Amino acid sequence: MIAIRTEHEIGLLREANQIVAEALVTLAAMVAPGVTTAELDAAGEEVIRKAGATPSFLGYHGYPRATCISADEVIVHGIPGNRRLKDGEIVSIDVGACFEGYHGDAAVTVACGDVDETRQRLMAATDCALARGIAAARAGSYLVEVSRAVQQAVKAAGFSVVRAFVGHGIGTELHEEPQIPNFDTGSRGPLLKPGMVLAIEPMVNAGTSKVNVLRDGWTAVTADRKPSAHFEHSIVVRDGEADILSGTPRLVWGHGSERSLRN
Ligand code: MF3
Ligand code: CO
């Protein structure tokens, strides 16, 4: 059963997601060569707690930190620690916050210093794929249309979409039904209805789509150690355009989605 949220619940989900967005803005601005992933995590946890929320990821299936910081070859679930960000890397920042029992979840990938053209294109393509997925998420469509929209955008850019991890419904639990693959599984999936809340999160690799999980049990890296990007928004399905709960005027991903959407 996919929950249909009331407008009151959607209000709380928006508050949770706006706390997430504030943390993402703060952390994105801190990304620079020499900064450790633990420093980013500490700042993210502080934003969450000062807003009266709790970090959704901390303790989730034993996850040890408040945020996931995934640099370059790390796809997702990078555990913050003593890794120092280097000039030329791209860094995925993934934050979850629980406010009055409702979860927010979003992620952004940003450049650390000067990044090469491949990494810039990878970030742009992933951001664009998320925008396409969100545009396809409307009441009356089947979920597979979201998956296909993401997959086609990634394919058009010549990169590979990760299949080992998926997006998800979100609400009173961080991960709820449905699973949201970033590729066509061959099943049309559920019919989307107004009030469903979805976390859409493409993970896109420059090289192979194959994933290795490190011995810490969390850190997911590309099998060829080439870079990977990750963007995520939590959205409400509506009759028309989706409502982006984790969006904010201060948080312009801006990796060329508009340009790409016109293609
Ligand atoms: N945004 C990610 C997800 O939805 C982050 C989860 S990290 C975890 O899977 F620790 F909470 F698992
Ligand atoms: Co998520």
Coordinates of C-alpha atoms and ligand atoms in Angstrom, one line a residue:
M1 CA 0.0 0.0 0.0
I2 CA 1.4 3.4 -1.0
A3 CA 0.3 6.1 1.4
I4 CA -1.8 9.0 0.2
R5 CA -0.8 11.9 2.5
T6 CA -3.2 14.6 3.7
E7 CA -2.4 18.3 3.2
H8 CA -1.5 18.4 6.9
E9 CA 1.0 15.6 6.5
I10 CA 2.4 17.2 3.4
G11 CA 3.0 20.3 5.4
L12 CA 5.1 18.4 7.9
L13 CA 6.9 16.6 5.1
R14 CA 7.7 20.0 3.5
E15 CA 9.1 21.2 6.9
A16 CA 11.3 18.2 7.1
N17 CA 12.5 18.6 3.6
Q18 CA 13.2 22.3 4.0
I19 CA 15.4 21.4 6.9
V20 CA 17.2 18.9 4.6
A21 CA 17.5 21.6 1.9
E22 CA 19.0 24.1 4.4
A23 CA 21.6 21.4 5.4
L24 CA 22.4 20.8 1.8
V25 CA 22.9 24.5 1.0
T26 CA 25.2 24.8 4.1
L27 CA 27.2 21.7 3.3
A28 CA 27.5 22.4 -0.5
A29 CA 29.0 25.8 0.4
M30 CA 31.6 24.1 2.7
V31 CA 32.9 21.8 0.0
A32 CA 36.5 22.7 -0.7
P33 CA 39.9 20.9 -1.1
G34 CA 41.2 19.8 2.3
V35 CA 37.8 19.6 4.1
T36 CA 37.0 16.2 5.6
T37 CA 33.8 14.4 5.1
A38 CA 33.4 14.2 8.9
E39 CA 33.4 18.1 9.1
L40 CA 30.6 18.2 6.6
D41 CA 28.7 15.6 8.5
A42 CA 29.0 17.5 11.8
A43 CA 27.8 20.7 10.2
G44 CA 24.9 18.8 8.6
E45 CA 23.8 17.3 11.9
E46 CA 24.0 20.7 13.6
V47 CA 21.6 22.2 11.0
I48 CA 19.2 19.3 11.5
R49 CA 19.2 19.4 15.3
K50 CA 19.0 23.2 15.5
A51 CA 15.9 23.1 13.4
G52 CA 14.3 20.7 15.9
A53 CA 14.6 17.6 13.8
T54 CA 16.6 14.4 14.0
P55 CA 18.9 12.9 11.4
S56 CA 16.9 10.1 9.6
F57 CA 20.0 8.2 8.5
L58 CA 21.7 7.9 12.0
G59 CA 21.0 4.4 13.2
Y60 CA 19.0 3.4 10.2
H61 CA 19.9 -0.3 9.7
G62 CA 22.9 0.6 11.9
Y63 CA 24.2 3.5 9.7
P64 CA 26.7 5.3 11.9
R65 CA 26.4 9.0 10.8
A66 CA 23.8 11.7 10.1
T67 CA 24.7 12.2 6.4
C68 CA 26.2 10.3 3.5
I69 CA 29.1 12.1 1.8
S70 CA 30.1 10.3 -1.3
A71 CA 33.2 11.6 -3.1
D72 CA 34.1 10.8 -6.7
E73 CA 34.2 7.0 -7.1
V74 CA 31.8 6.6 -4.2
I75 CA 28.2 6.4 -5.6
V76 CA 26.2 6.6 -2.4
H77 CA 26.3 5.8 1.3
G78 CA 29.8 7.2 1.8
I79 CA 30.3 7.2 5.6
P80 CA 31.8 10.5 6.7
G81 CA 35.2 10.2 8.3
N82 CA 38.8 11.4 7.8
R83 CA 38.8 11.4 4.0
R84 CA 39.9 14.8 2.8
L85 CA 38.2 16.2 -0.3
K86 CA 40.6 16.8 -3.2
D87 CA 40.6 19.4 -5.9
G88 CA 38.9 17.9 -9.0
E89 CA 36.6 15.5 -7.2
I90 CA 32.8 15.7 -7.2
V91 CA 31.0 15.2 -3.9
S92 CA 27.5 13.8 -3.3
I93 CA 25.8 15.2 -0.2
D94 CA 22.8 13.2 1.0
V95 CA 20.8 14.3 4.0
G96 CA 17.7 13.0 5.7
A97 CA 15.8 14.7 8.6
C98 CA 12.8 13.6 10.6
F99 CA 10.5 16.4 11.8
E100 CA 7.5 15.6 14.0
G101 CA 7.5 12.0 12.7
Y102 CA 7.8 12.9 9.0
H103 CA 11.0 12.4 6.9
G104 CA 12.7 14.5 4.4
D105 CA 15.4 13.2 2.0
A106 CA 17.4 14.9 -0.7
A107 CA 20.8 14.9 -2.2
V108 CA 23.0 17.1 -4.5
T109 CA 26.4 16.6 -6.1
V110 CA 28.8 19.5 -6.2
A111 CA 32.3 20.1 -7.5
C112 CA 35.3 20.4 -5.2
G113 CA 37.6 23.0 -6.8
D114 CA 38.0 22.7 -10.5
V115 CA 36.6 19.5 -12.1
D116 CA 37.2 18.2 -15.5
E117 CA 34.6 18.3 -18.3
T118 CA 33.5 14.6 -17.8
R119 CA 32.6 15.3 -14.2
Q120 CA 30.8 18.5 -15.1
R121 CA 28.8 16.7 -17.8
L122 CA 28.1 13.8 -15.4
M123 CA 26.7 16.2 -12.8
A124 CA 24.6 18.0 -15.4
A125 CA 23.3 14.7 -16.9
T126 CA 22.3 13.4 -13.4
D127 CA 20.6 16.6 -12.4
C128 CA 18.8 16.6 -15.8
A129 CA 17.7 13.0 -15.3
L130 CA 16.2 13.9 -12.0
A131 CA 14.3 16.8 -13.5
R132 CA 13.0 14.5 -16.3
G133 CA 11.9 12.0 -13.7
I134 CA 10.1 14.6 -11.7
A135 CA 8.4 15.9 -14.8
A136 CA 7.1 12.4 -15.5
A137 CA 5.7 12.0 -12.0
R138 CA 2.1 13.0 -12.3
A139 CA -1.2 11.5 -11.2
G140 CA -2.6 9.1 -13.8
S141 CA 0.8 7.9 -15.0
Y142 CA 2.4 4.7 -14.1
L143 CA 5.6 4.7 -12.1
V144 CA 7.6 3.1 -14.9
E145 CA 7.2 6.4 -16.8
V146 CA 9.4 8.1 -14.1
S147 CA 12.0 5.3 -14.4
R148 CA 12.0 5.5 -18.2
A149 CA 12.4 9.3 -18.2
V150 CA 15.4 9.0 -15.9
Q151 CA 16.9 6.2 -17.9
Q152 CA 16.5 7.9 -21.3
A153 CA 18.1 11.1 -20.1
V154 CA 21.1 9.2 -18.8
K155 CA 21.4 7.2 -22.0
A156 CA 21.2 10.3 -24.1
A157 CA 24.1 11.7 -22.2
G158 CA 26.2 8.6 -22.8
F159 CA 26.5 7.6 -19.1
S160 CA 25.3 4.6 -17.2
V161 CA 22.6 4.4 -14.6
V162 CA 23.0 2.5 -11.4
R163 CA 20.6 -0.5 -11.0
A164 CA 21.7 -1.7 -7.6
F165 CA 20.0 1.2 -5.7
V166 CA 16.6 2.8 -6.2
G167 CA 14.5 5.7 -5.1
H168 CA 11.6 5.2 -2.7
G169 CA 8.3 6.4 -1.2
I170 CA 8.9 8.5 1.9
G171 CA 6.7 9.6 4.8
T172 CA 6.5 8.3 8.4
E173 CA 9.3 6.0 7.4
L174 CA 12.5 7.0 5.5
H175 CA 11.9 4.2 3.0
E176 CA 8.3 3.3 2.1
E177 CA 6.7 1.7 -0.9
P178 CA 7.1 2.0 -3.8
Q179 CA 10.7 1.3 -4.9
I180 CA 11.6 3.7 -7.7
P181 CA 14.1 2.1 -10.1
N182 CA 16.0 4.5 -12.4
F183 CA 15.5 2.1 -15.3
D184 CA 12.6 0.2 -16.9
T185 CA 12.3 -3.1 -15.1
G186 CA 9.7 -4.3 -17.6
S187 CA 6.8 -3.8 -15.2
R188 CA 4.6 -0.8 -15.3
G189 CA 4.5 -0.4 -11.5
P190 CA 1.8 1.3 -9.5
L191 CA -0.5 4.0 -10.9
L192 CA 0.5 7.4 -9.4
K193 CA -2.2 9.2 -7.4
P194 CA -2.3 12.7 -5.9
G195 CA -0.8 12.8 -2.5
M196 CA 1.8 10.1 -3.0
V197 CA 5.2 11.2 -1.8
L198 CA 8.3 10.0 -3.7
A199 CA 12.0 10.3 -3.3
I200 CA 13.4 10.2 -6.8
E201 CA 17.2 9.7 -6.8
P202 CA 19.2 8.9 -9.9
M203 CA 22.8 7.6 -9.4
V204 CA 24.8 7.9 -12.6
N205 CA 28.2 6.5 -13.4
A206 CA 30.8 7.9 -15.9
G207 CA 31.9 4.3 -16.7
T208 CA 30.5 0.9 -15.8
S209 CA 27.1 0.7 -13.9
K210 CA 28.6 -2.1 -11.8
V211 CA 28.8 -1.4 -8.1
N212 CA 31.1 -2.7 -5.3
V213 CA 30.2 -2.3 -1.6
L214 CA 33.3 -1.8 0.6
R215 CA 34.0 -3.9 3.7
D216 CA 32.3 -1.3 5.9
G217 CA 29.1 -2.7 4.5
W218 CA 27.9 0.7 3.3
T219 CA 30.2 2.5 1.0
A220 CA 29.1 1.8 -2.6
V221 CA 31.8 2.5 -5.2
T222 CA 31.9 2.1 -8.9
A223 CA 33.5 -1.2 -10.0
D224 CA 35.9 0.7 -12.3
R225 CA 36.5 3.5 -9.7
K226 CA 35.4 6.1 -12.2
P227 CA 33.3 9.0 -10.8
S228 CA 29.6 8.9 -10.0
A229 CA 26.9 11.6 -9.4
H230 CA 23.7 11.5 -7.4
F231 CA 20.8 13.9 -7.1
E232 CA 17.6 13.5 -5.1
H233 CA 14.4 15.3 -4.4
S234 CA 11.3 14.4 -2.4
I235 CA 8.2 15.3 -4.3
V236 CA 4.4 15.1 -4.0
V237 CA 2.4 13.6 -6.9
R238 CA -0.3 16.0 -8.1
D239 CA -2.7 16.1 -10.9
G240 CA -0.4 18.4 -12.8
E241 CA 3.3 19.2 -12.1
A242 CA 4.8 17.6 -9.0
D243 CA 5.4 19.6 -5.9
I244 CA 9.1 19.5 -5.0
L245 CA 9.2 19.4 -1.1
S246 CA 13.0 19.7 -0.9
G247 CA 13.3 22.5 -3.4
T248 CA 14.3 26.0 -2.4
P249 CA 15.2 29.2 -4.3
R250 CA 18.5 29.1 -2.5
L251 CA 19.2 25.6 -3.8
V252 CA 19.6 25.9 -7.5
W253 CA 21.3 22.6 -8.6
G254 CA 21.8 24.4 -11.9
H255 CA 23.7 21.8 -13.9
G256 CA 22.0 22.7 -17.1
S257 CA 18.6 21.0 -16.6
E258 CA 16.8 23.8 -18.3
R259 CA 19.0 23.7 -21.3
S260 CA 18.7 19.9 -21.5
L261 CA 14.9 20.0 -21.0
R262 CA 14.6 22.1 -24.2
N263 CA 16.4 19.4 -26.3
Ligands
MF3_1 N1 19.1 8.9 0.3 C1 19.6 7.6 0.7 C2 18.5 6.5 0.6 O1 17.3 6.9 0.5 C3 20.3 7.6 1.9 C4 20.0 6.5 2.9 S1 21.4 6.3 3.9 C5 20.9 5.3 5.2 O2 18.8 5.4 0.6 F1 21.8 5.2 6.0 F2 19.9 5.8 5.8 F3 20.6 4.1 4.7
CO2 CO 16.6 8.5 -0.6

